[in-house]
Short mmCIF file of C-alpha atoms and ligand atoms in Angstrom, two decimals:
data_model
loop_
_atom_site.label_atom_id
_atom_site.label_comp_id
_atom_site.label_asym_id
_atom_site.label_seq_id
_atom_site.Cartn_x
_atom_site.Cartn_y
_atom_site.Cartn_z
CA MET A 1 110.83 78.90 91.31
CA ASN A 2 112.76 79.59 94.37
CA ILE A 3 116.26 79.53 93.90
CA ASP A 4 117.83 76.86 96.35
CA PRO A 5 120.01 78.93 98.92
CA GLU A 6 122.59 76.19 98.42
CA SER A 7 122.40 76.18 95.01
CA LYS A 8 126.11 76.90 93.19
CA LEU A 9 126.98 77.49 89.59
CA PHE A 10 129.90 75.80 88.45
CA VAL A 11 131.62 76.59 85.61
CA TYR A 12 134.29 74.80 83.29
CA ASN A 13 137.59 77.38 83.43
CA SER A 14 139.73 76.69 80.17
CA LEU A 15 142.53 77.83 82.36
CA SER A 16 142.47 75.41 85.10
CA ARG A 17 141.09 72.59 83.05
CA ASN A 18 138.39 72.09 85.65
CA LYS A 19 135.09 72.92 86.62
CA GLU A 20 135.19 75.49 89.10
CA LEU A 21 132.92 76.91 91.78
CA PHE A 22 132.03 80.15 90.33
CA GLU A 23 132.76 83.33 92.89
CA PRO A 24 132.65 87.00 91.38
CA LEU A 25 135.31 89.48 92.54
CA SER A 26 132.60 92.07 93.94
CA PRO A 27 129.29 90.08 93.94
CA PRO A 28 126.61 90.62 93.31
CA HIS A 29 128.47 92.40 90.33
CA VAL A 30 129.86 90.39 87.50
CA GLY A 31 131.97 91.32 84.34
CA MET A 32 131.78 89.00 81.40
CA TYR A 33 133.61 89.93 78.13
CA VAL A 34 132.69 87.83 74.78
CA CYS A 35 134.53 88.56 71.56
CA GLY A 36 132.20 89.54 69.27
CA PRO A 37 132.03 89.49 65.32
CA THR A 38 134.56 90.93 62.93
CA VAL A 39 131.95 92.38 60.68
CA TYR A 40 132.87 91.82 56.99
CA GLY A 41 130.06 89.42 55.87
CA ASP A 42 126.84 87.95 57.12
CA ALA A 43 126.71 85.85 60.68
CA HIS A 44 126.90 82.18 60.31
CA LEU A 45 126.81 79.48 62.62
CA GLY A 46 129.64 80.09 64.02
CA HIS A 47 128.98 83.53 64.99
CA ALA A 48 125.35 82.03 66.77
CA ARG A 49 127.07 79.24 68.78
CA PRO A 50 129.12 81.67 71.23
CA ALA A 51 126.27 84.30 70.93
CA ILE A 52 123.60 81.57 71.95
CA THR A 53 126.04 80.07 74.57
CA PHE A 54 126.70 83.39 76.39
CA ASP A 55 123.56 84.25 76.27
CA LEU A 56 122.48 81.62 77.96
CA LEU A 57 125.05 82.48 80.67
CA PHE A 58 123.85 86.11 80.87
CA ARG A 59 120.62 85.18 81.45
CA TYR A 60 120.88 82.57 84.17
CA LEU A 61 123.27 84.75 85.81
CA LYS A 62 120.84 87.59 86.09
CA HIS A 63 118.13 85.05 86.67
CA LEU A 64 120.31 84.11 89.95
CA GLY A 65 120.32 87.68 90.94
CA TYR A 66 123.70 88.81 89.81
CA LYS A 67 124.03 92.45 88.29
CA VAL A 68 126.13 91.47 84.95
CA ARG A 69 128.03 93.67 83.04
CA TYR A 70 128.22 91.94 79.47
CA VAL A 71 130.69 93.69 77.13
CA ARG A 72 130.80 92.08 73.68
CA ASN A 73 133.03 94.15 70.76
CA ILE A 74 132.49 94.53 67.23
CA THR A 75 135.99 94.26 65.28
CA ASP A 76 135.77 96.72 62.88
CA VAL A 77 140.01 96.87 62.35
CA GLY A 78 142.93 94.96 62.58
CA HIS A 79 141.72 91.06 61.99
CA LEU A 80 143.91 90.39 59.32
CA GLU A 81 143.44 87.37 56.94
CA ASN A 82 144.25 83.95 58.45
CA ASP A 83 144.35 85.45 61.92
CA ALA A 84 147.79 86.16 61.26
CA ASP A 85 150.13 89.54 61.36
CA GLU A 86 150.36 89.43 57.77
CA GLY A 87 147.92 90.01 55.45
CA GLU A 88 145.07 92.25 54.27
CA ASP A 89 142.58 93.72 56.88
CA LYS A 90 139.53 91.37 56.74
CA ILE A 91 137.24 94.90 56.69
CA ALA A 92 139.66 96.66 54.28
CA LYS A 93 139.79 93.75 51.78
CA LYS A 94 135.58 93.52 51.46
CA ALA A 95 135.74 97.51 51.12
CA ARG A 96 138.01 97.05 48.20
CA VAL A 97 135.99 94.34 46.46
CA GLU A 98 132.88 96.20 46.89
CA GLU A 99 134.39 99.39 46.22
CA LEU A 100 132.47 101.01 49.56
CA GLU A 101 134.15 103.29 52.68
CA PRO A 102 135.37 100.18 55.32
CA MET A 103 133.01 102.05 57.56
CA GLU A 104 130.02 101.28 55.02
CA ILE A 105 130.83 97.56 55.43
CA VAL A 106 131.36 97.62 59.18
CA GLN A 107 127.97 99.81 59.57
CA TYR A 108 126.13 97.37 56.87
CA TYR A 109 127.08 93.99 58.30
CA THR A 110 126.61 95.41 62.16
CA VAL A 111 123.02 96.32 61.67
CA ARG A 112 122.39 92.55 59.68
CA TYR A 113 124.40 91.08 62.38
CA HIS A 114 121.96 92.78 65.26
CA HIS A 115 118.96 91.73 63.17
CA ASN A 116 119.81 88.16 63.02
CA MET A 117 120.70 88.15 67.03
CA ASP A 118 117.39 89.65 67.38
CA GLN A 119 115.81 86.90 65.59
CA LEU A 120 117.81 84.43 67.76
CA ASN A 121 116.55 85.94 70.84
CA VAL A 122 120.14 86.79 71.91
CA LEU A 123 119.61 89.56 74.32
CA ARG A 124 121.85 92.74 73.71
CA PRO A 125 125.12 92.89 75.87
CA SER A 126 125.46 96.11 78.16
CA ILE A 127 128.07 97.56 76.19
CA GLU A 128 129.28 96.69 72.66
CA PRO A 129 132.48 99.14 71.99
CA HIS A 130 134.15 98.76 68.51
CA ALA A 131 137.80 98.58 68.20
CA SER A 132 137.95 101.35 65.50
CA GLY A 133 136.76 103.79 68.54
CA HIS A 134 139.21 102.46 70.94
CA ILE A 135 142.41 103.49 69.06
CA ILE A 136 143.62 105.61 71.74
CA GLU A 137 143.08 102.89 74.62
CA GLN A 138 145.03 100.59 72.62
CA ILE A 139 147.81 102.87 72.10
CA GLU A 140 148.32 103.79 75.65
CA MET A 141 148.77 99.67 76.29
CA VAL A 142 151.28 99.26 73.92
CA LYS A 143 153.38 102.42 74.99
CA SER A 144 152.73 100.61 78.95
CA ILE A 145 154.02 97.25 77.48
CA LEU A 146 156.80 99.05 75.80
CA GLU A 147 157.87 100.74 78.65
CA LYS A 148 157.82 97.94 81.16
CA GLY A 149 160.33 96.11 78.15
CA PHE A 150 157.95 93.38 77.24
CA ALA A 151 157.87 94.89 73.65
CA TYR A 152 160.00 96.31 70.99
CA GLU A 153 159.52 98.33 67.63
CA SER A 154 160.64 96.78 64.43
CA GLN A 155 160.08 99.46 61.41
CA GLY A 156 157.15 101.41 62.79
CA SER A 157 155.47 98.23 64.12
CA VAL A 158 155.71 97.19 67.64
CA TYR A 159 155.64 93.32 68.60
CA PHE A 160 155.31 91.57 72.14
CA ASP A 161 158.16 89.83 73.26
CA VAL A 162 156.69 86.29 73.89
CA GLU A 163 160.53 85.01 74.60
CA LYS A 164 161.19 87.64 77.33
CA TYR A 165 157.48 87.13 78.82
CA SER A 166 158.03 83.13 79.02
CA LYS A 167 161.03 83.42 81.44
CA ASN A 168 158.61 84.60 84.11
CA HIS A 169 155.48 83.71 82.71
CA HIS A 170 153.70 80.80 81.07
CA TYR A 171 152.59 81.98 77.33
CA GLY A 172 150.66 78.70 76.57
CA VAL A 173 148.72 78.80 80.10
CA LEU A 174 145.80 78.78 78.24
CA SER A 175 145.74 76.98 75.10
CA GLY A 176 148.73 74.52 76.48
CA ARG A 177 150.98 75.51 73.50
CA LYS A 178 154.51 75.11 74.42
CA LEU A 179 157.10 77.71 73.36
CA ASP A 180 159.65 75.49 71.48
CA GLU A 181 156.89 73.94 69.35
CA LEU A 182 155.56 77.33 68.54
CA ILE A 183 159.16 78.92 67.67
CA SER A 184 159.54 75.78 65.03
CA ASN A 185 156.08 75.46 63.74
CA THR A 186 156.01 79.09 62.86
CA ARG A 187 160.00 79.24 61.49
CA LYS A 188 159.04 78.56 58.32
CA LEU A 189 156.39 81.25 57.73
CA ALA A 190 157.44 84.61 55.53
CA GLY A 191 157.19 87.95 56.79
CA GLN A 192 158.81 86.92 60.24
CA THR A 193 161.82 89.29 59.40
CA GLU A 194 161.00 92.19 61.46
CA LYS A 195 160.22 89.86 64.29
CA ARG A 196 162.95 89.05 66.93
CA ASN A 197 161.06 85.48 67.33
CA SER A 198 158.60 84.10 65.55
CA ALA A 199 156.46 83.40 68.52
CA ASP A 200 156.55 87.34 68.76
CA PHE A 201 152.84 88.87 67.62
CA ALA A 202 152.15 92.46 66.74
CA ILE A 203 150.25 95.03 68.98
CA TRP A 204 150.57 97.79 66.74
CA LYS A 205 151.34 97.14 62.74
CA LYS A 206 152.52 99.99 60.22
CA ALA A 207 150.50 100.57 57.74
CA GLU A 208 151.52 99.69 54.00
CA PRO A 209 150.69 102.56 51.53
CA ALA A 210 147.95 101.10 50.22
CA HIS A 211 146.41 100.26 53.78
CA ILE A 212 143.17 102.47 53.99
CA MET A 213 142.54 101.91 57.66
CA ARG A 214 145.37 103.79 59.71
CA TRP A 215 145.84 105.81 62.38
CA PRO A 216 148.62 108.04 64.19
CA SER A 217 150.77 107.16 66.82
CA PRO A 218 154.26 107.18 68.21
CA TRP A 219 155.69 104.50 65.75
CA SER A 220 154.08 105.20 62.82
CA ASP A 221 150.77 105.64 60.86
CA GLY A 222 149.18 102.20 61.41
CA PHE A 223 146.90 100.17 62.92
CA PRO A 224 146.34 98.05 66.37
CA GLY A 225 147.21 94.48 66.42
CA TRP A 226 143.69 92.34 66.46
CA HIS A 227 144.84 90.89 70.18
CA MET A 228 144.97 94.49 71.67
CA GLU A 229 141.27 95.49 71.53
CA CYS A 230 139.97 92.94 73.49
CA SER A 231 142.44 93.79 76.00
CA ALA A 232 142.19 97.62 76.09
CA MET A 233 138.19 97.12 75.94
CA GLY A 234 138.10 94.42 78.53
CA CYS A 235 140.10 96.48 80.67
CA LYS A 236 138.22 100.00 80.18
CA TYR A 237 134.76 98.64 80.52
CA LEU A 238 135.56 95.58 83.43
CA GLY A 239 138.76 96.64 85.11
CA ASP A 240 141.97 95.15 85.35
CA GLN A 241 140.65 91.79 86.20
CA PHE A 242 137.60 90.59 85.65
CA ASP A 243 135.31 86.82 85.82
CA ILE A 244 134.37 85.77 83.01
CA HIS A 245 136.00 86.23 79.30
CA GLY A 246 134.29 83.80 76.28
CA GLY A 247 134.38 83.02 73.19
CA GLY A 248 134.77 80.04 70.51
CA MET A 249 137.84 77.39 71.19
CA ASP A 250 138.82 78.74 68.01
CA LEU A 251 140.05 81.91 69.84
CA LEU A 252 142.25 80.04 72.65
CA PHE A 253 145.39 80.37 70.54
CA PRO A 254 146.45 82.83 69.73
CA HIS A 255 144.06 85.37 70.45
CA HIS A 256 142.92 84.68 73.94
CA GLU A 257 146.37 83.47 75.03
CA SER A 258 148.06 86.68 73.55
CA GLU A 259 145.33 88.66 75.59
CA ILE A 260 146.46 87.47 78.65
CA ALA A 261 149.79 88.05 78.04
CA GLN A 262 149.56 91.45 77.21
CA SER A 263 146.95 92.56 79.90
CA THR A 264 149.40 90.71 82.62
CA ILE A 265 152.35 93.04 81.55
CA ALA A 266 150.15 96.11 81.26
CA ASN A 267 147.92 95.88 84.33
CA GLY A 268 150.32 93.66 86.34
CA LYS A 269 147.58 90.76 87.09
CA ALA A 270 145.94 88.40 85.26
CA PRO A 271 143.10 90.10 83.65
CA VAL A 272 140.30 86.87 83.56
CA ARG A 273 139.31 84.74 86.30
CA TYR A 274 137.19 82.28 84.47
CA TRP A 275 137.40 81.77 80.58
CA MET A 276 134.97 79.88 78.98
CA HIS A 277 134.46 78.57 75.09
CA ASN A 278 132.38 76.95 73.24
CA ASN A 279 132.90 74.40 70.87
CA MET A 280 132.73 74.08 67.38
CA ILE A 281 130.34 73.34 64.74
CA THR A 282 130.42 70.52 61.93
CA ILE A 283 128.11 70.61 58.86
CA ASN A 284 127.34 66.97 57.86
CA GLY A 285 130.12 65.82 59.79
CA GLN A 286 132.37 68.50 57.83
CA LYS A 287 134.31 71.30 59.31
CA MET A 288 132.67 74.49 58.26
CA GLY A 289 134.18 76.44 56.14
CA LYS A 290 134.41 78.77 53.01
CA SER A 291 136.59 76.58 50.92
CA LEU A 292 134.47 73.90 51.48
CA GLY A 293 131.26 75.68 50.13
CA ASN A 294 129.09 74.79 53.59
CA ALA A 295 129.78 77.84 55.31
CA LEU A 296 126.18 78.59 55.55
CA SER A 297 124.98 81.90 56.49
CA LEU A 298 121.93 82.15 59.21
CA ASN A 299 119.95 83.78 56.84
CA ASP A 300 120.67 80.56 54.65
CA PHE A 301 118.98 78.74 57.72
CA PHE A 302 116.08 81.07 57.82
CA SER A 303 115.50 81.36 54.36
CA GLY A 304 115.97 77.70 53.49
CA LYS A 305 117.91 78.67 50.46
CA HIS A 306 120.90 76.92 50.04
CA GLU A 307 121.50 73.18 48.12
CA LEU A 308 122.34 71.72 51.50
CA LEU A 309 119.08 72.78 52.94
CA ALA A 310 116.24 70.72 52.56
CA GLN A 311 114.10 73.16 53.87
CA ALA A 312 113.77 76.59 55.80
CA TYR A 313 114.52 76.42 59.62
CA SER A 314 113.41 79.09 61.94
CA PRO A 315 115.77 81.23 64.21
CA MET A 316 114.23 79.31 67.45
CA THR A 317 114.81 76.15 65.69
CA ILE A 318 118.24 76.63 65.53
CA ARG A 319 118.47 78.08 68.94
CA PHE A 320 116.85 75.15 70.52
CA PHE A 321 118.91 72.81 68.26
CA MET A 322 122.26 74.46 70.01
CA LEU A 323 121.07 74.71 73.57
CA GLN A 324 119.98 70.72 73.00
CA ALA A 325 124.31 70.24 72.82
CA HIS A 326 126.14 71.23 75.76
CA TYR A 327 128.26 73.94 74.75
CA ARG A 328 131.69 72.22 74.96
CA SER A 329 130.50 69.14 72.99
CA THR A 330 130.98 69.87 69.13
CA LEU A 331 127.75 70.19 67.19
CA ASP A 332 126.60 68.38 63.90
CA PHE A 333 124.43 69.98 61.58
CA SER A 334 122.24 67.92 59.52
CA ASN A 335 118.41 68.65 58.03
CA GLU A 336 117.84 65.47 59.72
CA ALA A 337 119.01 66.69 62.98
CA LEU A 338 117.34 70.18 62.48
CA GLN A 339 114.16 68.58 61.84
CA ALA A 340 114.26 66.47 64.70
CA ALA A 341 114.92 69.52 66.75
CA ASP A 342 111.94 71.64 64.69
CA LYS A 343 109.61 68.79 66.64
CA GLY A 344 111.22 68.91 69.88
CA LEU A 345 110.68 72.58 69.93
CA LYS A 346 107.09 72.58 68.80
CA ARG A 347 106.09 69.93 71.19
CA LEU A 348 108.01 72.20 74.42
CA LEU A 349 106.36 75.36 72.85
CA THR A 350 103.02 73.87 72.61
CA ALA A 351 103.16 72.61 75.90
CA ALA A 352 104.30 75.78 77.31
CA HIS A 353 101.35 77.47 76.14
CA GLU A 354 98.59 75.14 76.90
CA VAL A 355 99.85 74.71 80.51
CA LYS A 356 98.87 78.35 81.16
CA GLN A 357 94.72 76.74 80.03
CA LEU A 358 95.00 73.55 82.30
CA GLN A 359 92.28 73.12 84.83
CA ALA A 360 93.64 72.20 88.33
CA ASP A 361 91.67 69.65 90.38
CA ASP A 362 91.75 70.27 93.92
CA LYS A 363 91.24 66.52 94.93
CA ALA A 364 94.20 65.70 92.84
CA PRO A 365 97.30 64.21 94.88
CA ALA A 366 100.08 66.39 95.42
CA GLN A 367 103.17 65.82 93.06
CA ASN A 368 106.98 66.65 92.86
CA ILE A 369 107.18 69.44 90.57
CA GLY A 370 109.53 70.88 92.71
CA LYS A 371 111.94 68.46 92.01
CA LEU A 372 111.67 68.94 88.28
CA GLY A 373 112.50 72.60 88.89
CA GLU A 374 115.93 71.39 91.30
CA GLU A 375 117.01 69.26 88.68
CA CYS A 376 116.73 72.16 85.97
CA TYR A 377 118.64 73.86 88.53
CA ALA A 378 121.05 71.53 89.49
CA ALA A 379 121.62 71.11 85.52
CA LEU A 380 122.47 74.69 84.96
CA ASN A 381 124.77 74.89 87.74
CA ASP A 382 126.51 72.01 86.44
CA ASP A 383 128.69 74.28 83.71
CA LEU A 384 125.34 74.85 82.09
CA ASN A 385 124.34 71.75 81.06
CA SER A 386 121.09 72.69 78.71
CA PRO A 387 120.50 69.48 77.21
CA ILE A 388 120.04 67.71 80.79
CA ALA A 389 117.93 70.96 81.65
CA ILE A 390 115.71 70.50 78.51
CA ALA A 391 115.26 66.51 79.08
CA ARG A 392 113.64 67.48 82.51
CA LEU A 393 111.44 69.86 80.96
CA PHE A 394 110.44 67.28 78.47
CA ASP A 395 109.16 65.35 81.46
CA ALA A 396 106.97 67.99 82.18
CA VAL A 397 105.32 68.34 78.83
CA ARG A 398 104.76 64.84 79.55
CA LEU A 399 103.10 65.54 82.56
CA VAL A 400 101.02 68.76 80.99
CA ASN A 401 99.67 66.23 78.04
CA ALA A 402 98.78 63.84 80.78
CA VAL A 403 96.68 66.19 82.37
CA LYS A 404 95.32 67.88 79.06
CA ASP A 405 94.30 64.35 78.08
CA GLY A 406 92.81 63.30 81.35
CA HIS A 407 94.94 60.78 81.76
CA THR A 408 96.12 62.48 85.22
CA ARG A 409 95.09 65.55 87.63
CA ILE A 410 96.95 68.29 89.11
CA ASN A 411 96.15 70.29 92.29
CA LYS A 412 96.22 74.11 92.09
CA ASN A 413 99.55 74.30 94.06
CA ASP A 414 101.27 72.02 91.28
CA LEU A 415 99.91 73.36 88.85
CA SER A 416 101.00 76.81 89.46
CA LEU A 417 104.70 75.68 89.78
CA LEU A 418 104.32 73.77 86.38
CA GLN A 419 103.52 77.00 84.93
CA GLU A 420 105.99 78.91 86.59
CA LEU A 421 108.71 76.06 85.64
CA PHE A 422 107.83 76.84 82.10
CA GLN A 423 108.15 80.19 82.24
CA VAL A 424 111.40 80.58 84.03
CA PHE A 425 113.03 77.64 82.21
CA VAL A 426 111.65 77.94 78.80
CA PHE A 427 111.29 81.42 78.35
CA ASP A 428 113.33 83.48 80.77
CA ILE A 429 116.51 81.35 81.13
CA LEU A 430 116.43 79.22 77.62
CA GLY A 431 115.20 82.06 75.96
CA LEU A 432 113.00 80.15 73.36
CA GLU A 433 110.35 82.83 72.68
CA THR A 434 110.57 86.32 72.31
CA GLU A 435 109.13 88.66 75.03
CA THR A 436 106.00 89.75 73.32
CA GLY A 437 104.43 86.31 73.42
CA GLY A 438 106.00 83.92 70.60
CA SER A 439 108.23 83.23 68.38
CA ASP A 440 107.19 83.96 64.72
CA ASP A 441 106.48 80.99 64.03
CA TYR A 442 104.66 79.45 66.76
CA LEU A 443 102.68 82.34 66.95
CA LEU A 444 101.95 82.18 62.85
CA ASP A 445 100.99 78.41 63.11
CA GLY A 446 98.69 79.14 65.61
CA LEU A 447 96.83 82.17 63.97
CA MET A 448 97.02 80.39 60.59
CA GLU A 449 95.35 76.91 61.92
CA THR A 450 92.72 79.25 63.42
CA ILE A 451 92.11 81.14 60.34
CA ILE A 452 91.81 77.79 58.19
CA GLN A 453 89.55 76.83 60.98
CA LEU A 454 87.26 79.69 60.16
CA ARG A 455 87.57 79.50 56.64
CA GLN A 456 86.31 75.81 56.39
CA ASP A 457 83.43 76.69 58.96
CA ALA A 458 82.39 79.75 56.42
CA ARG A 459 82.50 76.94 53.23
CA GLN A 460 80.51 74.22 55.40
CA ARG A 461 77.78 76.88 55.96
CA LYS A 462 78.12 77.78 52.03
CA ASP A 463 79.24 81.30 53.13
CA TYR A 464 81.60 81.57 50.10
CA ALA A 465 82.06 85.14 50.26
CA THR A 466 83.79 85.04 53.74
CA SER A 467 85.72 82.04 52.69
CA ASP A 468 86.75 83.74 49.39
CA LEU A 469 87.93 87.22 51.22
CA ILE A 470 90.16 84.98 53.92
CA ARG A 471 91.89 83.71 50.64
CA ASP A 472 92.21 86.72 48.77
CA LYS A 473 93.37 88.81 52.04
CA LEU A 474 95.91 86.07 52.54
CA ALA A 475 96.93 86.16 48.97
CA ALA A 476 97.75 89.74 49.56
CA LEU A 477 99.94 88.88 52.31
CA GLN A 478 101.86 86.32 50.34
CA ILE A 479 100.22 83.25 51.91
CA VAL A 480 98.55 80.33 50.07
CA ILE A 481 95.89 78.22 51.05
CA LYS A 482 95.87 74.76 49.47
CA ASP A 483 93.24 72.57 50.05
CA GLY A 484 94.14 68.79 49.44
CA LYS A 485 93.15 65.33 50.41
CA GLU A 486 95.25 65.41 53.87
CA GLY A 487 93.55 68.77 54.58
CA THR A 488 93.84 72.18 54.03
CA SER A 489 97.82 73.62 54.30
CA TRP A 490 99.08 76.74 53.71
CA GLU A 491 102.66 78.02 52.44
CA ARG A 492 104.41 81.62 51.81
CA LYS A 493 104.81 82.42 48.50
ZN1 ZN B 501 138.61 88.95 71.33
#
């Protein structure tokens, strides 16, 4: 697909609350930072959405010719319960409950997170820094904010002075929150005694005696505030100011708002040009949450072993389902919606493979395949409108099926454009298959269909030795073949 030289990418910037033309600071280089997981449990749908959203952006920017440095952190220290300044560290709590070293928890869940992301065909970021590996950088940043007079020490902890900052800056520029409301909303909370103002946030916390994750600092043995890590690591790897910062909408406040304030003071300029946020996920119309019993892990979806799930859903079905919605819309998961996505994905991938086998007919009149490609670009250029791009790809699916069924003909030039359309948009940009040539399910379905056909052929010619051999070999792989009235089916044991 030739990229239209006039084609321009517009993205919705949470800062201006508008779609803006994407113009990187130093093209063709793009710096992109996305808040990664706090690794104290298996990844759930809430983790999959930013991963897939910014994977789409990463892939698309690379396709457009940008050289992207994509940083996605691992939070392994400083993220306290309820995203607050008080309470237990999420990692440390899990370590205490499991009677493990905190870094054993971090290692275990980081490996599992990577595995889930690979299953979803989410490309690895260029750099994946750990918060605990950047304590020095965070301490340096705290020092710099103290020197500039925008933080104060209190009983071994250091707090960012939001009131002072607000005199010349807008704390709330991203989230739209107002300082007076923040103060009145948080006044009632406990543990405010160390702070001058309830809106202030910790950039360094003194560790209580029982707190196991601690490092020496000029102020106390302690640990960095949660927001510090992203400011420090973003600045270290992408510079004082970089192009894109992404994450879930739940991070707008206080996390990203505080990142802006800290970095602005430490570096003397606003850290990020385009703030991008994906919307939230609901399950059967309900907010997802541990207390509601519906915080399903990705592994629950992949195995189908959860009371809310009617069946297992493949990683590609989850990916496709998310891409079928615009990233700034809320997305509701239900069995019906996932089953529909599963069917749609199969149709799309079947056509994407069958288009490679179609025969061209040179007498066929020219069709406007280029227009389909232009429309896919136009959709993605409009703030990554993947649902519109997918709708255009289904127009291409209908064309593939019409040619396959002999209802229409296609000439050689159009066919190669059509093949390229599927390759570029379905595989490269939407990432709907692994590079080795098939999502597990697609490949497995195809292979099983062939094997079942071979077994039926053997039985028809009364070659029972072969048909039994096939059945036994499959049984050894935990695959059961069932002969029924509707034909032969298979399932995993
Ligand atoms: Zn972050």
